Amino acid sequence: MDTATAAIHLRRATDEDGAAMCELFARVPMETELALSIRRDPDFSALLRLQSDDWECWVAEEEGRVEAMASLVFRDGYLGGVEHRIGYLGDLRLSPAVQGRHLLNRVYGPTLTASMESRGCAASLTAVIASNERALRALAAQNRRQRGMPRYTPLRDFRIRNVHLTLPRMSRRTTFRVRRATEADIPTLAPFLDADARSRPFGQPMPEAELRRRLREWPGLRVDSFYLAEDGSGALVGCLAMWDAAPVKRTIVAAYRGGMRRVKMGYDLAARLLRFPRLPDPGQELRYLYATHQAVPSGDPTVLRALLHRVYADHRRGGYVLLSFFAPEGDPLDAAFRGFQFTDLPARLFVVTPPGVEPPAECFAPGRPGFEMALV
């Protein structure tokens, strides 16, 4: 069903809209100090399918041209240790042609409400870059003009922590053995990930079948992408996987602004002197790896530090510039990054519920939220 708002028509996207959605994504960069244009061609929906088989995209047209869009992905997730249907709201883009026309509260709220209610969805997550003041005003402001908007409740501030792959690092003695996983580790790894997720709000259930599905369907993710940390007795105490998302989303630098201009100048100067790759210029692709499937149930930063030393050594000369980590505010694992060169991009997670609906209390339980940054 189409909904008209001042000559703007909202409808479910179809396969035929893929090229138009890719084009909108490319021309509307994320407005931050590091302005990034995300390229999802040739298959815009590929990233959504990696997350779940239950998703939908919506587009808003004006005079036959796609000028706004958003996606809703639904999956199972843990709240209070119990599986619920939860959502993630992403891919929100509005071109300058429709900004300021109250599209979000007029049609976004009712659309989201209907989609969540039809699935019994308890709550959804979304993430907003902190320097994107326009988005924060549009999504989180509580005033009359926003009446009808979904309810956005702050969950946790976090940093997109980009560890720079620059100089070699001295190997350090550790009580943990770090190795790459093999096929024989899957029956142990899946329940380890699942148990960790169960203790976290919005944690991703990880039965062995789901882990094997990801290894089949995530392009480039292999069993040896996983790094395992074991203690002296051989028990698994931590893991993470490194994944290049470029087959489903490429990141092009649109501009460096504010403090990021100074970061680039200093970084590029050091790169020339010390012979490591420069940061890409505007218009070039930013090549990096995501840290995914991270689990350190003990919260011991020395476990993550042992993993980080190994992945840094393995990927420093692989053509990548950065390793990108989800670093929640107040996370006890934060000390693992001490001594590494990194740049933080502040962001915020919100719990999203339909207009006037309070989010479940379990959404705000202690612990690292189950947010897979690589998939957004």
Coordinates of C-alpha atoms in Angstrom, one line a residue:
M1 CA 0.0 0.0 0.0
D2 CA 1.3 3.4 -1.0
T3 CA 1.2 6.3 1.5
A4 CA 1.3 9.8 0.0
T5 CA 2.8 12.7 2.0
A6 CA 3.0 16.0 0.1
A7 CA 3.7 14.2 -3.2
I8 CA 6.1 11.8 -1.5
H9 CA 5.1 8.1 -1.9
L10 CA 6.2 5.5 0.6
R11 CA 6.2 1.8 -0.5
R12 CA 7.9 -1.5 0.0
A13 CA 11.0 -1.8 -2.1
T14 CA 11.2 -4.4 -4.8
D15 CA 14.1 -6.1 -6.6
E16 CA 13.8 -3.5 -9.3
D17 CA 14.6 -0.7 -6.8
G18 CA 18.1 -2.2 -6.0
A19 CA 20.0 0.1 -8.4
A20 CA 18.1 3.3 -7.2
M21 CA 18.8 2.4 -3.5
C22 CA 22.5 1.8 -4.3
E23 CA 22.6 5.2 -6.1
L24 CA 21.0 7.0 -3.1
F25 CA 23.4 5.4 -0.7
A26 CA 26.3 6.5 -2.8
R27 CA 25.2 10.1 -3.1
V28 CA 24.1 10.7 0.5
P29 CA 27.2 10.1 2.6
M30 CA 27.2 9.7 6.4
E31 CA 27.6 13.3 7.7
T32 CA 30.5 13.0 10.1
E33 CA 34.0 14.4 10.5
L34 CA 35.0 11.5 8.3
A35 CA 32.3 11.6 5.6
L36 CA 31.9 8.1 4.2
S37 CA 30.0 7.0 1.1
I38 CA 28.8 3.4 1.4
R39 CA 28.6 1.4 -1.8
R40 CA 26.2 -1.5 -1.8
D41 CA 26.2 -2.3 -5.6
P42 CA 25.6 -4.5 -7.4
D43 CA 23.2 -6.2 -4.9
F44 CA 21.9 -3.8 -2.2
S45 CA 20.1 -6.6 -0.3
A46 CA 23.1 -8.8 0.1
L47 CA 24.1 -7.4 3.4
L48 CA 20.5 -7.7 4.7
R49 CA 20.4 -11.4 3.8
L50 CA 23.5 -12.1 5.8
Q51 CA 21.6 -11.1 8.9
S52 CA 18.3 -12.8 8.5
D53 CA 15.7 -14.1 6.1
D54 CA 13.2 -11.7 7.6
W55 CA 13.8 -8.2 6.4
E56 CA 12.1 -5.4 4.4
C57 CA 13.2 -2.2 2.7
W58 CA 11.0 0.8 2.2
V59 CA 11.6 3.6 -0.3
A60 CA 10.1 7.1 -0.6
E61 CA 9.7 8.4 -4.1
E62 CA 9.1 11.9 -5.4
E63 CA 8.3 12.3 -9.1
G64 CA 9.4 8.7 -9.6
R65 CA 12.8 9.2 -8.1
V66 CA 13.9 7.4 -4.9
E67 CA 14.7 10.2 -2.4
A68 CA 14.6 8.3 0.9
M69 CA 14.8 4.8 2.2
A70 CA 15.2 2.6 5.3
S71 CA 15.5 -1.1 6.1
L72 CA 14.1 -3.2 8.9
V73 CA 15.8 -6.5 9.8
F74 CA 14.2 -8.9 12.3
R75 CA 16.0 -11.8 14.1
D76 CA 16.0 -13.7 17.3
G77 CA 17.9 -12.1 20.2
Y78 CA 18.4 -12.6 23.9
L79 CA 16.7 -10.2 26.4
G80 CA 17.1 -11.2 30.0
G81 CA 18.5 -14.6 28.8
V82 CA 15.3 -15.4 26.9
E83 CA 14.9 -15.4 23.1
H84 CA 12.7 -12.7 21.7
R85 CA 12.1 -11.4 18.3
I86 CA 14.1 -8.2 17.9
G87 CA 14.8 -5.8 15.1
Y88 CA 17.5 -3.6 13.7
L89 CA 16.7 -0.3 11.9
G90 CA 19.2 0.7 9.4
D91 CA 20.0 2.1 6.0
L92 CA 18.2 5.4 6.7
R93 CA 19.0 7.9 4.0
L94 CA 17.1 11.1 3.1
S95 CA 18.3 13.1 0.1
P96 CA 18.3 16.9 0.5
A97 CA 15.1 17.0 -1.6
V98 CA 13.1 15.5 1.3
Q99 CA 14.9 16.7 4.4
G100 CA 12.9 19.0 6.6
R101 CA 9.5 17.7 5.3
H102 CA 8.6 15.7 8.4
L103 CA 8.7 12.4 6.4
L104 CA 9.9 10.5 9.4
N105 CA 7.2 11.2 11.8
R106 CA 4.4 11.2 9.2
V107 CA 5.1 7.8 7.7
Y108 CA 8.1 6.2 9.4
G109 CA 6.4 5.8 12.7
P110 CA 3.3 4.0 11.5
T111 CA 5.3 1.8 9.1
L112 CA 7.6 0.7 11.9
T113 CA 4.7 0.1 14.3
A114 CA 2.9 -2.1 11.8
S115 CA 6.1 -4.1 11.0
M116 CA 7.1 -4.7 14.6
E117 CA 3.6 -5.6 15.8
S118 CA 3.1 -8.1 13.0
R119 CA 6.2 -10.0 14.2
G120 CA 5.7 -9.6 18.0
C121 CA 9.0 -7.7 18.0
A122 CA 9.9 -6.7 21.5
A123 CA 12.3 -3.9 20.6
S124 CA 14.7 -2.8 18.0
L125 CA 18.2 -1.4 17.9
T126 CA 19.7 1.4 15.8
A127 CA 23.0 3.2 15.8
V128 CA 23.8 6.9 15.1
I129 CA 27.2 8.5 14.7
A130 CA 27.5 11.1 17.4
S131 CA 28.7 13.9 15.1
N132 CA 25.7 13.4 12.8
E133 CA 23.8 16.1 14.6
R134 CA 21.1 16.2 12.0
A135 CA 20.2 12.6 12.5
L136 CA 20.2 12.9 16.3
R137 CA 17.9 15.8 16.1
A138 CA 15.6 14.1 13.7
L139 CA 15.5 10.7 15.5
A140 CA 15.8 11.6 19.2
A141 CA 14.3 15.1 19.7
Q142 CA 11.2 15.1 21.8
N143 CA 8.9 17.9 20.6
R144 CA 5.6 18.4 19.0
R145 CA 7.0 18.3 15.5
Q146 CA 8.2 14.8 16.2
R147 CA 4.8 13.5 17.4
G148 CA 4.2 10.2 15.7
M149 CA 7.9 9.3 15.6
P150 CA 9.0 5.9 17.0
R151 CA 10.4 6.2 20.5
Y152 CA 14.2 6.4 20.6
T153 CA 15.7 5.6 24.0
P154 CA 19.5 5.9 24.5
L155 CA 21.0 2.5 25.3
R156 CA 24.8 3.0 25.3
D157 CA 27.4 5.3 23.8
F158 CA 30.2 3.5 22.0
R159 CA 33.2 4.1 19.8
I160 CA 33.9 2.7 16.4
R161 CA 37.5 2.0 17.3
N162 CA 39.8 1.9 14.3
V163 CA 43.2 0.4 15.1
H164 CA 45.8 1.6 12.7
L165 CA 47.9 -1.1 11.0
T166 CA 51.2 0.9 11.1
L167 CA 54.4 -0.2 12.7
P168 CA 55.3 -3.8 13.7
R169 CA 54.7 -4.6 17.3
M170 CA 56.9 -6.6 19.6
S171 CA 55.4 -9.9 20.5
R172 CA 54.7 -10.1 24.3
R173 CA 54.6 -13.0 26.6
T174 CA 51.1 -14.0 27.6
T175 CA 49.5 -16.8 29.6
F176 CA 47.1 -17.5 26.7
R177 CA 47.7 -19.5 23.6
V178 CA 46.1 -17.8 20.5
R179 CA 45.5 -19.9 17.4
R180 CA 43.3 -19.9 14.3
A181 CA 40.2 -22.1 14.4
T182 CA 39.8 -25.3 12.4
E183 CA 36.7 -27.2 11.4
A184 CA 37.1 -29.4 14.5
D185 CA 36.5 -26.3 16.7
I186 CA 33.0 -25.5 15.5
P187 CA 31.1 -27.8 18.0
T188 CA 32.9 -26.0 20.8
L189 CA 32.9 -22.5 19.4
A190 CA 29.2 -22.3 18.7
P191 CA 28.0 -23.0 22.3
F192 CA 30.8 -20.7 23.6
L193 CA 29.4 -17.8 21.4
D194 CA 25.8 -18.7 22.3
A195 CA 26.5 -18.8 26.1
D196 CA 28.2 -15.4 25.9
A197 CA 25.4 -13.9 23.8
R198 CA 22.7 -15.2 26.3
S199 CA 24.2 -13.0 29.0
R200 CA 24.0 -9.8 27.0
P201 CA 21.0 -7.6 25.9
F202 CA 20.2 -8.2 22.2
G203 CA 22.8 -11.1 22.1
Q204 CA 22.7 -13.2 18.9
P205 CA 21.8 -16.8 19.5
M206 CA 24.4 -19.0 18.0
P207 CA 23.4 -22.6 17.6
E208 CA 25.9 -24.6 15.5
A209 CA 23.6 -24.5 12.5
E210 CA 23.7 -20.6 12.6
L211 CA 27.5 -20.5 12.8
R212 CA 27.8 -23.0 9.9
R213 CA 25.3 -20.9 7.9
R214 CA 27.5 -17.8 8.4
L215 CA 30.5 -19.7 7.3
R216 CA 28.7 -20.7 4.1
E217 CA 27.0 -17.4 3.3
W218 CA 29.2 -14.6 4.6
P219 CA 31.6 -14.0 1.6
G220 CA 35.2 -14.5 2.7
L221 CA 34.4 -15.7 6.3
R222 CA 36.1 -19.0 6.8
V223 CA 36.7 -21.1 9.9
D224 CA 40.3 -19.9 10.0
S225 CA 39.0 -16.3 10.1
F226 CA 38.3 -17.1 13.8
Y227 CA 41.0 -16.6 16.4
L228 CA 40.7 -18.6 19.6
A229 CA 42.4 -17.8 22.9
E230 CA 42.9 -20.7 25.3
D231 CA 44.2 -20.7 28.8
G232 CA 46.9 -23.0 30.2
S233 CA 44.5 -25.9 30.5
G234 CA 43.4 -25.6 26.9
A235 CA 40.0 -24.1 27.8
L236 CA 38.5 -21.6 25.3
V237 CA 38.4 -18.2 27.0
G238 CA 38.0 -15.8 24.1
C239 CA 37.5 -15.5 20.4
L240 CA 37.0 -13.1 17.6
A241 CA 36.9 -13.2 13.8
M242 CA 38.3 -10.8 11.3
W243 CA 36.1 -10.1 8.2
D244 CA 36.4 -8.0 5.1
A245 CA 32.8 -6.8 4.3
A246 CA 33.8 -5.3 0.9
P247 CA 31.9 -8.0 -1.1
V248 CA 28.6 -6.6 0.3
K249 CA 29.6 -3.0 1.2
R250 CA 32.5 -0.9 0.2
T251 CA 33.5 2.3 2.1
I252 CA 34.6 5.3 0.0
V253 CA 36.0 8.4 1.7
A254 CA 33.9 11.4 0.7
A255 CA 35.7 14.0 2.8
Y256 CA 37.8 14.7 5.9
R257 CA 36.4 17.4 8.1
G258 CA 37.2 19.0 11.5
G259 CA 39.6 17.0 13.6
M260 CA 39.8 14.2 11.0
R261 CA 41.8 16.6 8.7
R262 CA 44.5 16.9 11.3
V263 CA 44.4 13.1 11.9
K264 CA 44.9 12.5 8.1
M265 CA 47.8 15.0 7.9
G266 CA 49.6 13.5 10.8
Y267 CA 49.0 9.9 9.7
D268 CA 50.1 10.5 6.1
L269 CA 53.3 12.2 7.3
A270 CA 54.1 9.3 9.5
A271 CA 53.3 6.9 6.7
R272 CA 55.8 8.5 4.3
L273 CA 58.5 8.5 6.9
L274 CA 57.9 5.0 8.3
R275 CA 56.7 3.3 5.1
F276 CA 53.2 2.1 5.9
P277 CA 50.0 2.7 3.8
R278 CA 48.5 6.2 3.9
L279 CA 44.9 6.9 4.6
P280 CA 42.9 7.0 1.4
D281 CA 42.2 10.4 -0.2
P282 CA 38.7 11.5 -0.9
G283 CA 37.2 9.3 -3.6
Q284 CA 39.3 6.3 -2.7
E285 CA 38.2 3.1 -0.9
L286 CA 39.0 2.6 2.8
R287 CA 40.2 -0.9 3.2
Y288 CA 39.7 -2.4 6.6
L289 CA 38.7 -5.5 8.5
Y290 CA 35.9 -5.8 11.1
A291 CA 36.3 -7.6 14.3
T292 CA 33.2 -9.8 14.5
H293 CA 31.9 -12.6 16.7
Q294 CA 33.9 -11.2 19.6
A295 CA 33.4 -13.0 23.0
V296 CA 35.5 -12.7 26.1
P297 CA 33.0 -13.8 28.8
S298 CA 35.3 -13.1 31.7
G299 CA 35.7 -9.4 30.7
D300 CA 39.5 -9.9 31.2
P301 CA 41.3 -7.4 28.9
T302 CA 44.4 -9.5 28.8
V303 CA 42.5 -12.1 26.8
L304 CA 41.4 -9.6 24.1
R305 CA 44.9 -8.1 24.1
A306 CA 46.4 -11.5 23.3
L307 CA 43.9 -11.8 20.4
L308 CA 44.6 -8.3 19.2
H309 CA 48.4 -8.8 19.1
R310 CA 47.9 -11.9 16.9
V311 CA 45.4 -10.4 14.5
Y312 CA 47.5 -7.2 14.2
A313 CA 50.6 -9.3 13.3
D314 CA 48.7 -11.4 10.8
H315 CA 47.1 -8.5 8.9
R316 CA 49.6 -5.6 9.1
R317 CA 50.9 -6.3 5.7
G318 CA 47.7 -7.5 4.0
G319 CA 46.8 -4.2 2.3
Y320 CA 44.4 -3.1 5.0
V321 CA 44.7 0.2 6.8
L322 CA 42.5 -0.5 9.9
L323 CA 41.0 -3.1 12.2
S324 CA 37.5 -1.9 13.3
F325 CA 36.2 -2.8 16.7
F326 CA 32.9 -2.1 18.6
A327 CA 34.1 -0.5 21.8
P328 CA 31.2 0.3 24.2
E329 CA 31.5 3.1 26.8
G330 CA 32.7 1.7 30.1
D331 CA 33.7 -1.7 28.7
P332 CA 36.2 -3.5 30.9
L333 CA 37.9 -4.8 27.8
D334 CA 38.9 -1.2 26.9
A335 CA 42.4 -1.7 28.5
A336 CA 43.3 -4.2 25.8
F337 CA 43.9 -1.4 23.3
R338 CA 46.5 0.4 25.5
G339 CA 49.6 1.1 23.5
F340 CA 48.0 0.6 20.1
Q341 CA 47.5 3.5 17.8
F342 CA 43.8 4.0 17.1
T343 CA 41.2 6.6 16.2
D344 CA 37.7 6.6 17.8
L345 CA 34.5 7.6 16.1
P346 CA 31.9 8.2 18.8
A347 CA 28.4 6.8 18.2
R348 CA 25.3 5.9 20.2
L349 CA 23.0 2.9 20.3
F350 CA 19.3 3.5 20.7
V351 CA 16.5 1.1 21.7
V352 CA 13.6 1.8 19.3
T353 CA 9.9 1.0 20.1
P354 CA 6.7 2.2 18.5
P355 CA 5.4 5.6 19.4
G356 CA 4.4 5.8 23.1
V357 CA 5.7 2.3 23.9
E358 CA 8.2 1.9 26.7
P359 CA 11.1 -0.5 25.9
P360 CA 11.4 -3.7 28.0
A361 CA 13.5 -3.2 31.1
E362 CA 15.7 -6.2 30.0
C363 CA 17.0 -4.1 27.1
F364 CA 19.1 -2.1 29.7
A365 CA 20.6 -5.0 31.5
P366 CA 24.3 -4.7 32.3
G367 CA 26.8 -6.1 29.8
R368 CA 28.1 -5.5 26.3
P369 CA 25.1 -5.2 23.9
G370 CA 24.8 -7.8 21.2
F371 CA 25.5 -5.4 18.3
E372 CA 27.3 -6.7 15.2
M373 CA 28.8 -3.6 13.8
A374 CA 29.9 -5.3 10.6
L375 CA 26.3 -5.8 9.5
V376 CA 25.1 -2.2 9.5

